[in-house]
Amino acid sequence: MLPAVVLLAVFLAGPIAYCVYYAFTDMQLTGATGTHLVGLDNFTRALKDHDFLNAVWLTLAFVVGSAVIGQNTLGLALAVLMEKAEKPVRSLTNGVVIAAWVLPEVVAGYLMYAFFYNQGSLNSILDALHLPQQNWLYTMPILAVCLANVWRGTAFSMMVFTAALNDVPQELVEAAEMDGAGPWQRLWRVVLPVIRGSIMTNLMLITLQTLSVFGLIYTMTRGGPGNKSETLPIFMYQQAFQNSLIGYGTAIALVLLVVGALFSVVYIRLLKLEDD
């Protein structure tokens, strides 16, 4: 175990400890003569910063909309539908969905930018259908990036739920069907209670992944227009590297770490309740 512990200490624990130290300093990339400890000033500043509070709200909306509701629900729906589909349909759907997942985040961002752009694919489709068009990246940027993240990340949830559905005892489903339960009743009263552990695990994983999404949003909107799609990773990057406020940006990173830890604690507690 010693080599693994040393590697973790050098490449993981060490940098994290260094970042924690910077979060309590006024370190800047330019214009500063030195670095000084400032205590909780960076965190106090964040709580008074309207842009930071806006980033927190947008981050929660992005996580709930694209991960908790979007990826989780669509992944489950696809897994259930593909269970009864013919093999060619199943193979084609799996290929299309997984292709979006394996794309690099920046490439997926450019594709979604081309789709939602004012003269992009979506408005071309709406024009062909004689429906109203708009500049989606300007009027509803947070919705656009949420849909892009759903498109890119649903494959993971689909694969998790496909594996979970394969472990559902078929005798339970057949017994419910013989008792007169319809498809929705079998899904709600038999299947979902059996796979709820997988649901909570999937929610935890996609929530943590969505909290750290940077390249997709930065490629599509750079947090704009203004700060209408500026989530915490984007806000942290702008403060640390564009405004040269390394100490303040690192403090924002710690806040993001705490938010992820809170989500994890909630999901783990729910998993323990399920086991009990």
PDB file of C-alpha atoms in Angstrom:
ATOM      1  CA  MET A   1       0.000   0.000   0.000  1.00  0.00           C
ATOM      2  CA  LEU A   2       2.918   2.365   0.607  1.00  0.00           C
ATOM      3  CA  PRO A   3       3.596   3.293  -3.056  1.00  0.00           C
ATOM      4  CA  ALA A   4      -0.089   4.032  -3.622  1.00  0.00           C
ATOM      5  CA  VAL A   5      -0.267   6.162  -0.466  1.00  0.00           C
ATOM      6  CA  VAL A   6       2.829   8.123  -1.524  1.00  0.00           C
ATOM      7  CA  LEU A   7       1.429   8.747  -5.007  1.00  0.00           C
ATOM      8  CA  LEU A   8      -1.906   9.919  -3.583  1.00  0.00           C
ATOM      9  CA  ALA A   9      -0.129  12.203  -1.119  1.00  0.00           C
ATOM     10  CA  VAL A  10       2.098  13.761  -3.773  1.00  0.00           C
ATOM     11  CA  PHE A  11      -0.370  14.150  -6.649  1.00  0.00           C
ATOM     12  CA  LEU A  12      -3.717  14.487  -4.839  1.00  0.00           C
ATOM     13  CA  ALA A  13      -3.496  15.409  -1.162  1.00  0.00           C
ATOM     14  CA  GLY A  14      -0.561  17.781  -1.683  1.00  0.00           C
ATOM     15  CA  PRO A  15      -2.175  19.950  -4.373  1.00  0.00           C
ATOM     16  CA  ILE A  16      -5.474  20.013  -2.455  1.00  0.00           C
ATOM     17  CA  ALA A  17      -3.720  21.177   0.705  1.00  0.00           C
ATOM     18  CA  TYR A  18      -1.890  23.838  -1.315  1.00  0.00           C
ATOM     19  CA  CYS A  19      -5.184  25.062  -2.779  1.00  0.00           C
ATOM     20  CA  VAL A  20      -6.762  25.208   0.678  1.00  0.00           C
ATOM     21  CA  TYR A  21      -3.868  27.402   1.777  1.00  0.00           C
ATOM     22  CA  TYR A  22      -4.314  29.724  -1.217  1.00  0.00           C
ATOM     23  CA  ALA A  23      -8.030  30.093  -0.438  1.00  0.00           C
ATOM     24  CA  PHE A  24      -7.103  31.950   2.750  1.00  0.00           C
ATOM     25  CA  THR A  25      -4.648  34.308   1.042  1.00  0.00           C
ATOM     26  CA  ASP A  26      -4.833  37.333  -1.268  1.00  0.00           C
ATOM     27  CA  MET A  27      -2.626  35.753  -3.934  1.00  0.00           C
ATOM     28  CA  GLN A  28      -2.851  37.411  -7.367  1.00  0.00           C
ATOM     29  CA  LEU A  29      -1.221  36.603 -10.670  1.00  0.00           C
ATOM     30  CA  THR A  30      -0.396  40.235 -11.428  1.00  0.00           C
ATOM     31  CA  GLY A  31      -0.117  43.539  -9.577  1.00  0.00           C
ATOM     32  CA  ALA A  32       0.677  42.117  -6.130  1.00  0.00           C
ATOM     33  CA  THR A  33       3.972  42.541  -4.322  1.00  0.00           C
ATOM     34  CA  GLY A  34       3.431  39.499  -2.125  1.00  0.00           C
ATOM     35  CA  THR A  35       0.961  36.962  -0.767  1.00  0.00           C
ATOM     36  CA  HIS A  36      -0.598  37.443   2.674  1.00  0.00           C
ATOM     37  CA  LEU A  37      -2.994  35.451   4.807  1.00  0.00           C
ATOM     38  CA  VAL A  38      -6.429  37.119   4.878  1.00  0.00           C
ATOM     39  CA  GLY A  39      -8.396  34.569   6.910  1.00  0.00           C
ATOM     40  CA  LEU A  40     -12.016  34.244   5.831  1.00  0.00           C
ATOM     41  CA  ASP A  41     -12.036  37.452   3.770  1.00  0.00           C
ATOM     42  CA  ASN A  42     -12.380  35.600   0.450  1.00  0.00           C
ATOM     43  CA  PHE A  43     -15.401  33.655   1.691  1.00  0.00           C
ATOM     44  CA  THR A  44     -16.978  36.764   3.221  1.00  0.00           C
ATOM     45  CA  ARG A  45     -16.464  38.562  -0.074  1.00  0.00           C
ATOM     46  CA  ALA A  46     -18.130  35.704  -1.940  1.00  0.00           C
ATOM     47  CA  LEU A  47     -21.240  35.820   0.257  1.00  0.00           C
ATOM     48  CA  LYS A  48     -21.584  39.541  -0.506  1.00  0.00           C
ATOM     49  CA  ASP A  49     -20.876  39.127  -4.211  1.00  0.00           C
ATOM     50  CA  HIS A  50     -24.049  39.179  -6.312  1.00  0.00           C
ATOM     51  CA  ASP A  51     -22.241  37.427  -9.180  1.00  0.00           C
ATOM     52  CA  PHE A  52     -21.200  34.584  -6.865  1.00  0.00           C
ATOM     53  CA  LEU A  53     -24.752  34.119  -5.557  1.00  0.00           C
ATOM     54  CA  ASN A  54     -26.004  34.153  -9.144  1.00  0.00           C
ATOM     55  CA  ALA A  55     -23.435  31.454 -10.008  1.00  0.00           C
ATOM     56  CA  VAL A  56     -24.605  29.304  -7.079  1.00  0.00           C
ATOM     57  CA  TRP A  57     -28.225  29.576  -8.203  1.00  0.00           C
ATOM     58  CA  LEU A  58     -27.368  28.770 -11.834  1.00  0.00           C
ATOM     59  CA  THR A  59     -25.221  25.818 -10.729  1.00  0.00           C
ATOM     60  CA  LEU A  60     -28.115  24.344  -8.737  1.00  0.00           C
ATOM     61  CA  ALA A  61     -30.495  24.910 -11.665  1.00  0.00           C
ATOM     62  CA  PHE A  62     -27.999  23.309 -14.052  1.00  0.00           C
ATOM     63  CA  VAL A  63     -27.473  20.264 -11.817  1.00  0.00           C
ATOM     64  CA  VAL A  64     -31.149  19.701 -11.038  1.00  0.00           C
ATOM     65  CA  GLY A  65     -32.341  20.394 -14.578  1.00  0.00           C
ATOM     66  CA  SER A  66     -29.727  18.515 -16.590  1.00  0.00           C
ATOM     67  CA  ALA A  67     -28.682  15.733 -14.192  1.00  0.00           C
ATOM     68  CA  VAL A  68     -31.293  14.979 -11.525  1.00  0.00           C
ATOM     69  CA  ILE A  69     -34.263  15.454 -13.873  1.00  0.00           C
ATOM     70  CA  GLY A  70     -32.855  15.297 -17.399  1.00  0.00           C
ATOM     71  CA  GLN A  71     -30.179  12.595 -17.547  1.00  0.00           C
ATOM     72  CA  ASN A  72     -31.677  10.437 -14.801  1.00  0.00           C
ATOM     73  CA  THR A  73     -35.227  10.435 -16.206  1.00  0.00           C
ATOM     74  CA  LEU A  74     -34.275  10.114 -19.867  1.00  0.00           C
ATOM     75  CA  GLY A  75     -31.692   7.419 -19.103  1.00  0.00           C
ATOM     76  CA  LEU A  76     -34.307   5.379 -17.221  1.00  0.00           C
ATOM     77  CA  ALA A  77     -36.877   5.869 -19.989  1.00  0.00           C
ATOM     78  CA  LEU A  78     -34.428   4.728 -22.673  1.00  0.00           C
ATOM     79  CA  ALA A  79     -33.365   1.710 -20.623  1.00  0.00           C
ATOM     80  CA  VAL A  80     -37.003   0.637 -20.096  1.00  0.00           C
ATOM     81  CA  LEU A  81     -37.941   1.155 -23.749  1.00  0.00           C
ATOM     82  CA  MET A  82     -34.841  -0.590 -25.084  1.00  0.00           C
ATOM     83  CA  GLU A  83     -35.600  -3.631 -22.920  1.00  0.00           C
ATOM     84  CA  LYS A  84     -38.590  -4.428 -25.151  1.00  0.00           C
ATOM     85  CA  ALA A  85     -37.165  -3.144 -28.447  1.00  0.00           C
ATOM     86  CA  GLU A  86     -35.913  -5.292 -31.307  1.00  0.00           C
ATOM     87  CA  LYS A  87     -32.169  -5.888 -31.467  1.00  0.00           C
ATOM     88  CA  PRO A  88     -31.526  -3.613 -34.526  1.00  0.00           C
ATOM     89  CA  VAL A  89     -33.412  -0.745 -32.873  1.00  0.00           C
ATOM     90  CA  ARG A  90     -31.601  -1.361 -29.599  1.00  0.00           C
ATOM     91  CA  SER A  91     -28.198  -1.396 -31.284  1.00  0.00           C
ATOM     92  CA  LEU A  92     -28.883   1.772 -33.284  1.00  0.00           C
ATOM     93  CA  THR A  93     -30.195   3.678 -30.259  1.00  0.00           C
ATOM     94  CA  ASN A  94     -27.316   2.576 -28.063  1.00  0.00           C
ATOM     95  CA  GLY A  95     -24.820   3.622 -30.732  1.00  0.00           C
ATOM     96  CA  VAL A  96     -26.343   7.077 -31.183  1.00  0.00           C
ATOM     97  CA  VAL A  97     -26.660   7.774 -27.458  1.00  0.00           C
ATOM     98  CA  ILE A  98     -23.213   6.471 -26.533  1.00  0.00           C
ATOM     99  CA  ALA A  99     -21.605   8.403 -29.413  1.00  0.00           C
ATOM    100  CA  ALA A 100     -22.624  11.661 -27.738  1.00  0.00           C
ATOM    101  CA  TRP A 101     -21.158  10.465 -24.429  1.00  0.00           C
ATOM    102  CA  VAL A 102     -17.734   9.489 -25.782  1.00  0.00           C
ATOM    103  CA  LEU A 103     -17.211  12.801 -27.573  1.00  0.00           C
ATOM    104  CA  PRO A 104     -14.724  15.141 -25.886  1.00  0.00           C
ATOM    105  CA  GLU A 105     -16.504  17.847 -23.929  1.00  0.00           C
ATOM    106  CA  VAL A 106     -15.211  20.670 -26.130  1.00  0.00           C
ATOM    107  CA  VAL A 107     -16.266  18.873 -29.325  1.00  0.00           C
ATOM    108  CA  ALA A 108     -19.734  18.287 -27.880  1.00  0.00           C
ATOM    109  CA  GLY A 109     -19.869  21.968 -26.923  1.00  0.00           C
ATOM    110  CA  TYR A 110     -19.084  23.078 -30.481  1.00  0.00           C
ATOM    111  CA  LEU A 111     -21.728  20.723 -31.880  1.00  0.00           C
ATOM    112  CA  MET A 112     -24.334  22.094 -29.498  1.00  0.00           C
ATOM    113  CA  TYR A 113     -23.229  25.645 -30.274  1.00  0.00           C
ATOM    114  CA  ALA A 114     -23.844  24.940 -33.962  1.00  0.00           C
ATOM    115  CA  PHE A 115     -27.242  23.458 -33.084  1.00  0.00           C
ATOM    116  CA  PHE A 116     -28.497  26.344 -30.885  1.00  0.00           C
ATOM    117  CA  TYR A 117     -26.759  29.203 -32.743  1.00  0.00           C
ATOM    118  CA  ASN A 118     -28.963  31.927 -34.235  1.00  0.00           C
ATOM    119  CA  GLN A 119     -28.379  30.517 -37.721  1.00  0.00           C
ATOM    120  CA  GLY A 120     -27.883  26.964 -36.544  1.00  0.00           C
ATOM    121  CA  SER A 121     -29.642  23.652 -37.046  1.00  0.00           C
ATOM    122  CA  LEU A 122     -32.473  24.190 -34.554  1.00  0.00           C
ATOM    123  CA  ASN A 123     -33.653  27.440 -36.125  1.00  0.00           C
ATOM    124  CA  SER A 124     -33.358  25.879 -39.578  1.00  0.00           C
ATOM    125  CA  ILE A 125     -35.691  23.078 -38.464  1.00  0.00           C
ATOM    126  CA  LEU A 126     -38.111  25.572 -36.895  1.00  0.00           C
ATOM    127  CA  ASP A 127     -38.044  27.660 -40.067  1.00  0.00           C
ATOM    128  CA  ALA A 128     -38.882  24.601 -42.176  1.00  0.00           C
ATOM    129  CA  LEU A 129     -41.836  23.910 -39.854  1.00  0.00           C
ATOM    130  CA  HIS A 130     -42.903  27.594 -39.979  1.00  0.00           C
ATOM    131  CA  LEU A 131     -42.441  27.936 -36.238  1.00  0.00           C
ATOM    132  CA  PRO A 132     -41.015  31.026 -34.440  1.00  0.00           C
ATOM    133  CA  GLN A 133     -37.236  31.204 -34.084  1.00  0.00           C
ATOM    134  CA  GLN A 134     -34.958  32.913 -31.609  1.00  0.00           C
ATOM    135  CA  ASN A 135     -31.319  33.211 -30.601  1.00  0.00           C
ATOM    136  CA  TRP A 136     -31.348  30.413 -28.017  1.00  0.00           C
ATOM    137  CA  LEU A 137     -27.839  31.108 -26.709  1.00  0.00           C
ATOM    138  CA  TYR A 138     -28.868  34.697 -25.970  1.00  0.00           C
ATOM    139  CA  THR A 139     -32.468  34.408 -24.801  1.00  0.00           C
ATOM    140  CA  MET A 140     -32.284  31.106 -22.868  1.00  0.00           C
ATOM    141  CA  PRO A 141     -28.592  30.202 -22.423  1.00  0.00           C
ATOM    142  CA  ILE A 142     -28.974  28.161 -19.221  1.00  0.00           C
ATOM    143  CA  LEU A 143     -31.722  26.073 -20.856  1.00  0.00           C
ATOM    144  CA  ALA A 144     -29.512  25.534 -23.911  1.00  0.00           C
ATOM    145  CA  VAL A 145     -26.544  24.295 -21.855  1.00  0.00           C
ATOM    146  CA  CYS A 146     -28.867  22.105 -19.746  1.00  0.00           C
ATOM    147  CA  LEU A 147     -30.220  20.411 -22.876  1.00  0.00           C
ATOM    148  CA  ALA A 148     -26.687  20.039 -24.225  1.00  0.00           C
ATOM    149  CA  ASN A 149     -25.562  18.342 -21.014  1.00  0.00           C
ATOM    150  CA  VAL A 150     -28.599  16.038 -21.099  1.00  0.00           C
ATOM    151  CA  TRP A 151     -27.767  15.088 -24.687  1.00  0.00           C
ATOM    152  CA  ARG A 152     -24.149  14.410 -23.831  1.00  0.00           C
ATOM    153  CA  GLY A 153     -24.548  12.606 -20.494  1.00  0.00           C
ATOM    154  CA  THR A 154     -27.696  10.493 -20.803  1.00  0.00           C
ATOM    155  CA  ALA A 155     -25.754   7.471 -22.064  1.00  0.00           C
ATOM    156  CA  PHE A 156     -24.155   6.886 -18.657  1.00  0.00           C
ATOM    157  CA  SER A 157     -27.532   6.773 -16.882  1.00  0.00           C
ATOM    158  CA  MET A 158     -28.955   4.548 -19.615  1.00  0.00           C
ATOM    159  CA  MET A 159     -26.149   2.010 -19.167  1.00  0.00           C
ATOM    160  CA  VAL A 160     -26.496   2.047 -15.364  1.00  0.00           C
ATOM    161  CA  PHE A 161     -30.236   1.440 -15.570  1.00  0.00           C
ATOM    162  CA  THR A 162     -29.887  -1.182 -18.303  1.00  0.00           C
ATOM    163  CA  ALA A 163     -27.613  -3.190 -16.016  1.00  0.00           C
ATOM    164  CA  ALA A 164     -29.988  -2.669 -13.073  1.00  0.00           C
ATOM    165  CA  LEU A 165     -33.050  -3.782 -15.064  1.00  0.00           C
ATOM    166  CA  ASN A 166     -31.261  -6.977 -16.085  1.00  0.00           C
ATOM    167  CA  ASP A 167     -30.985  -7.850 -12.376  1.00  0.00           C
ATOM    168  CA  VAL A 168     -34.724  -7.431 -11.668  1.00  0.00           C
ATOM    169  CA  PRO A 169     -36.183 -10.898 -10.910  1.00  0.00           C
ATOM    170  CA  GLN A 170     -38.521 -11.715 -13.783  1.00  0.00           C
ATOM    171  CA  GLU A 171     -40.749 -13.807 -11.515  1.00  0.00           C
ATOM    172  CA  LEU A 172     -41.728 -10.623  -9.650  1.00  0.00           C
ATOM    173  CA  VAL A 173     -42.704  -8.880 -12.866  1.00  0.00           C
ATOM    174  CA  GLU A 174     -44.595 -11.929 -14.135  1.00  0.00           C
ATOM    175  CA  ALA A 175     -46.435 -12.311 -10.808  1.00  0.00           C
ATOM    176  CA  ALA A 176     -47.502  -8.651 -10.943  1.00  0.00           C
ATOM    177  CA  GLU A 177     -48.674  -9.111 -14.537  1.00  0.00           C
ATOM    178  CA  MET A 178     -50.734 -12.178 -13.556  1.00  0.00           C
ATOM    179  CA  ASP A 179     -52.311 -10.129 -10.764  1.00  0.00           C
ATOM    180  CA  GLY A 180     -53.540  -7.642 -13.373  1.00  0.00           C
ATOM    181  CA  ALA A 181     -50.929  -4.898 -12.995  1.00  0.00           C
ATOM    182  CA  GLY A 182     -50.448  -2.803 -16.132  1.00  0.00           C
ATOM    183  CA  PRO A 183     -47.076  -1.683 -17.524  1.00  0.00           C
ATOM    184  CA  TRP A 184     -47.017   1.549 -15.493  1.00  0.00           C
ATOM    185  CA  GLN A 185     -48.048  -0.230 -12.301  1.00  0.00           C
ATOM    186  CA  ARG A 186     -45.344  -2.894 -12.804  1.00  0.00           C
ATOM    187  CA  LEU A 187     -42.753  -0.193 -13.388  1.00  0.00           C
ATOM    188  CA  TRP A 188     -43.815   1.952 -10.430  1.00  0.00           C
ATOM    189  CA  ARG A 189     -44.609  -0.739  -7.858  1.00  0.00           C
ATOM    190  CA  VAL A 190     -42.216  -3.551  -8.788  1.00  0.00           C
ATOM    191  CA  VAL A 191     -39.277  -2.436 -10.932  1.00  0.00           C
ATOM    192  CA  LEU A 192     -38.428   0.959  -9.407  1.00  0.00           C
ATOM    193  CA  PRO A 193     -38.412  -0.289  -5.780  1.00  0.00           C
ATOM    194  CA  VAL A 194     -36.014  -3.076  -6.786  1.00  0.00           C
ATOM    195  CA  ILE A 195     -33.551  -0.754  -8.585  1.00  0.00           C
ATOM    196  CA  ARG A 196     -33.809   2.265  -6.258  1.00  0.00           C
ATOM    197  CA  GLY A 197     -30.275   1.602  -4.984  1.00  0.00           C
ATOM    198  CA  SER A 198     -29.002   1.933  -8.558  1.00  0.00           C
ATOM    199  CA  ILE A 199     -31.085   5.091  -8.991  1.00  0.00           C
ATOM    200  CA  MET A 200     -29.482   6.751  -5.959  1.00  0.00           C
ATOM    201  CA  THR A 201     -25.985   5.678  -7.014  1.00  0.00           C
ATOM    202  CA  ASN A 202     -26.561   7.030 -10.515  1.00  0.00           C
ATOM    203  CA  LEU A 203     -27.894  10.312  -9.102  1.00  0.00           C
ATOM    204  CA  MET A 204     -24.796  10.758  -6.963  1.00  0.00           C
ATOM    205  CA  LEU A 205     -22.388  10.068  -9.829  1.00  0.00           C
ATOM    206  CA  ILE A 206     -24.076  12.277 -12.441  1.00  0.00           C
ATOM    207  CA  THR A 207     -24.561  15.079  -9.889  1.00  0.00           C
ATOM    208  CA  LEU A 208     -20.846  15.167  -9.088  1.00  0.00           C
ATOM    209  CA  GLN A 209     -19.974  15.009 -12.776  1.00  0.00           C
ATOM    210  CA  THR A 210     -22.389  17.825 -13.662  1.00  0.00           C
ATOM    211  CA  LEU A 211     -21.088  20.062 -10.877  1.00  0.00           C
ATOM    212  CA  SER A 212     -17.682  20.067 -12.552  1.00  0.00           C
ATOM    213  CA  VAL A 213     -18.844  20.688 -16.137  1.00  0.00           C
ATOM    214  CA  PHE A 214     -16.709  23.481 -17.582  1.00  0.00           C
ATOM    215  CA  GLY A 215     -15.707  22.870 -21.203  1.00  0.00           C
ATOM    216  CA  LEU A 216     -19.262  22.361 -22.486  1.00  0.00           C
ATOM    217  CA  ILE A 217     -20.570  25.639 -21.065  1.00  0.00           C
ATOM    218  CA  TYR A 218     -17.433  27.630 -21.823  1.00  0.00           C
ATOM    219  CA  THR A 219     -17.450  26.485 -25.443  1.00  0.00           C
ATOM    220  CA  MET A 220     -21.142  27.294 -25.927  1.00  0.00           C
ATOM    221  CA  THR A 221     -21.608  30.571 -24.039  1.00  0.00           C
ATOM    222  CA  ARG A 222     -18.470  31.409 -21.985  1.00  0.00           C
ATOM    223  CA  GLY A 223     -20.930  32.008 -19.139  1.00  0.00           C
ATOM    224  CA  GLY A 224     -22.830  34.667 -21.044  1.00  0.00           C
ATOM    225  CA  PRO A 225     -24.527  36.641 -22.236  1.00  0.00           C
ATOM    226  CA  GLY A 226     -23.536  38.681 -19.215  1.00  0.00           C
ATOM    227  CA  ASN A 227     -23.612  36.055 -16.477  1.00  0.00           C
ATOM    228  CA  LYS A 228     -26.813  34.248 -17.459  1.00  0.00           C
ATOM    229  CA  SER A 229     -25.076  30.867 -17.776  1.00  0.00           C
ATOM    230  CA  GLU A 230     -22.162  31.470 -15.424  1.00  0.00           C
ATOM    231  CA  THR A 231     -22.027  28.412 -13.184  1.00  0.00           C
ATOM    232  CA  LEU A 232     -19.507  28.060 -10.348  1.00  0.00           C
ATOM    233  CA  PRO A 233     -16.733  26.424 -12.455  1.00  0.00           C
ATOM    234  CA  ILE A 234     -16.987  29.262 -15.012  1.00  0.00           C
ATOM    235  CA  PHE A 235     -17.096  31.908 -12.269  1.00  0.00           C
ATOM    236  CA  MET A 236     -14.100  30.324 -10.551  1.00  0.00           C
ATOM    237  CA  TYR A 237     -12.086  30.314 -13.798  1.00  0.00           C
ATOM    238  CA  GLN A 238     -12.917  33.944 -14.553  1.00  0.00           C
ATOM    239  CA  GLN A 239     -11.941  35.137 -11.089  1.00  0.00           C
ATOM    240  CA  ALA A 240      -8.723  33.117 -10.900  1.00  0.00           C
ATOM    241  CA  PHE A 241      -7.333  33.439 -14.427  1.00  0.00           C
ATOM    242  CA  GLN A 242      -9.091  36.344 -16.125  1.00  0.00           C
ATOM    243  CA  ASN A 243      -9.208  38.661 -13.118  1.00  0.00           C
ATOM    244  CA  SER A 244      -5.928  37.187 -11.747  1.00  0.00           C
ATOM    245  CA  LEU A 245      -7.472  36.684  -8.268  1.00  0.00           C
ATOM    246  CA  ILE A 246      -6.005  33.275  -7.459  1.00  0.00           C
ATOM    247  CA  GLY A 247      -6.912  33.436  -3.764  1.00  0.00           C
ATOM    248  CA  TYR A 248     -10.539  34.372  -4.427  1.00  0.00           C
ATOM    249  CA  GLY A 249     -10.873  31.845  -7.263  1.00  0.00           C
ATOM    250  CA  THR A 250      -9.472  29.079  -5.074  1.00  0.00           C
ATOM    251  CA  ALA A 251     -11.975  29.957  -2.352  1.00  0.00           C
ATOM    252  CA  ILE A 252     -14.754  29.521  -4.926  1.00  0.00           C
ATOM    253  CA  ALA A 253     -13.267  26.127  -5.802  1.00  0.00           C
ATOM    254  CA  LEU A 254     -13.492  25.106  -2.140  1.00  0.00           C
ATOM    255  CA  VAL A 255     -17.134  26.197  -2.054  1.00  0.00           C
ATOM    256  CA  LEU A 256     -17.779  24.003  -5.110  1.00  0.00           C
ATOM    257  CA  LEU A 257     -16.051  21.124  -3.319  1.00  0.00           C
ATOM    258  CA  VAL A 258     -18.301  21.636  -0.284  1.00  0.00           C
ATOM    259  CA  VAL A 259     -21.421  21.691  -2.488  1.00  0.00           C
ATOM    260  CA  GLY A 260     -20.369  18.382  -4.042  1.00  0.00           C
ATOM    261  CA  ALA A 261     -19.699  16.917  -0.598  1.00  0.00           C
ATOM    262  CA  LEU A 262     -23.169  17.975   0.605  1.00  0.00           C
ATOM    263  CA  PHE A 263     -24.832  16.288  -2.372  1.00  0.00           C
ATOM    264  CA  SER A 264     -22.768  13.151  -1.706  1.00  0.00           C
ATOM    265  CA  VAL A 265     -23.725  13.071   1.985  1.00  0.00           C
ATOM    266  CA  VAL A 266     -27.428  13.380   1.107  1.00  0.00           C
ATOM    267  CA  TYR A 267     -27.274  10.553  -1.431  1.00  0.00           C
ATOM    268  CA  ILE A 268     -25.236   8.304   0.855  1.00  0.00           C
ATOM    269  CA  ARG A 269     -27.708   8.876   3.691  1.00  0.00           C
ATOM    270  CA  LEU A 270     -30.571   7.981   1.374  1.00  0.00           C
ATOM    271  CA  LEU A 271     -28.746   4.836   0.297  1.00  0.00           C
ATOM    272  CA  LYS A 272     -28.272   3.829   3.936  1.00  0.00           C
ATOM    273  CA  LEU A 273     -31.956   4.404   4.599  1.00  0.00           C
ATOM    274  CA  GLU A 274     -32.750   2.135   1.661  1.00  0.00           C
ATOM    275  CA  ASP A 275     -30.483  -0.587   3.051  1.00  0.00           C
ATOM    276  CA  ASP A 276     -32.098  -0.296   6.486  1.00  0.00           C
TER     277      ASP A 276
END
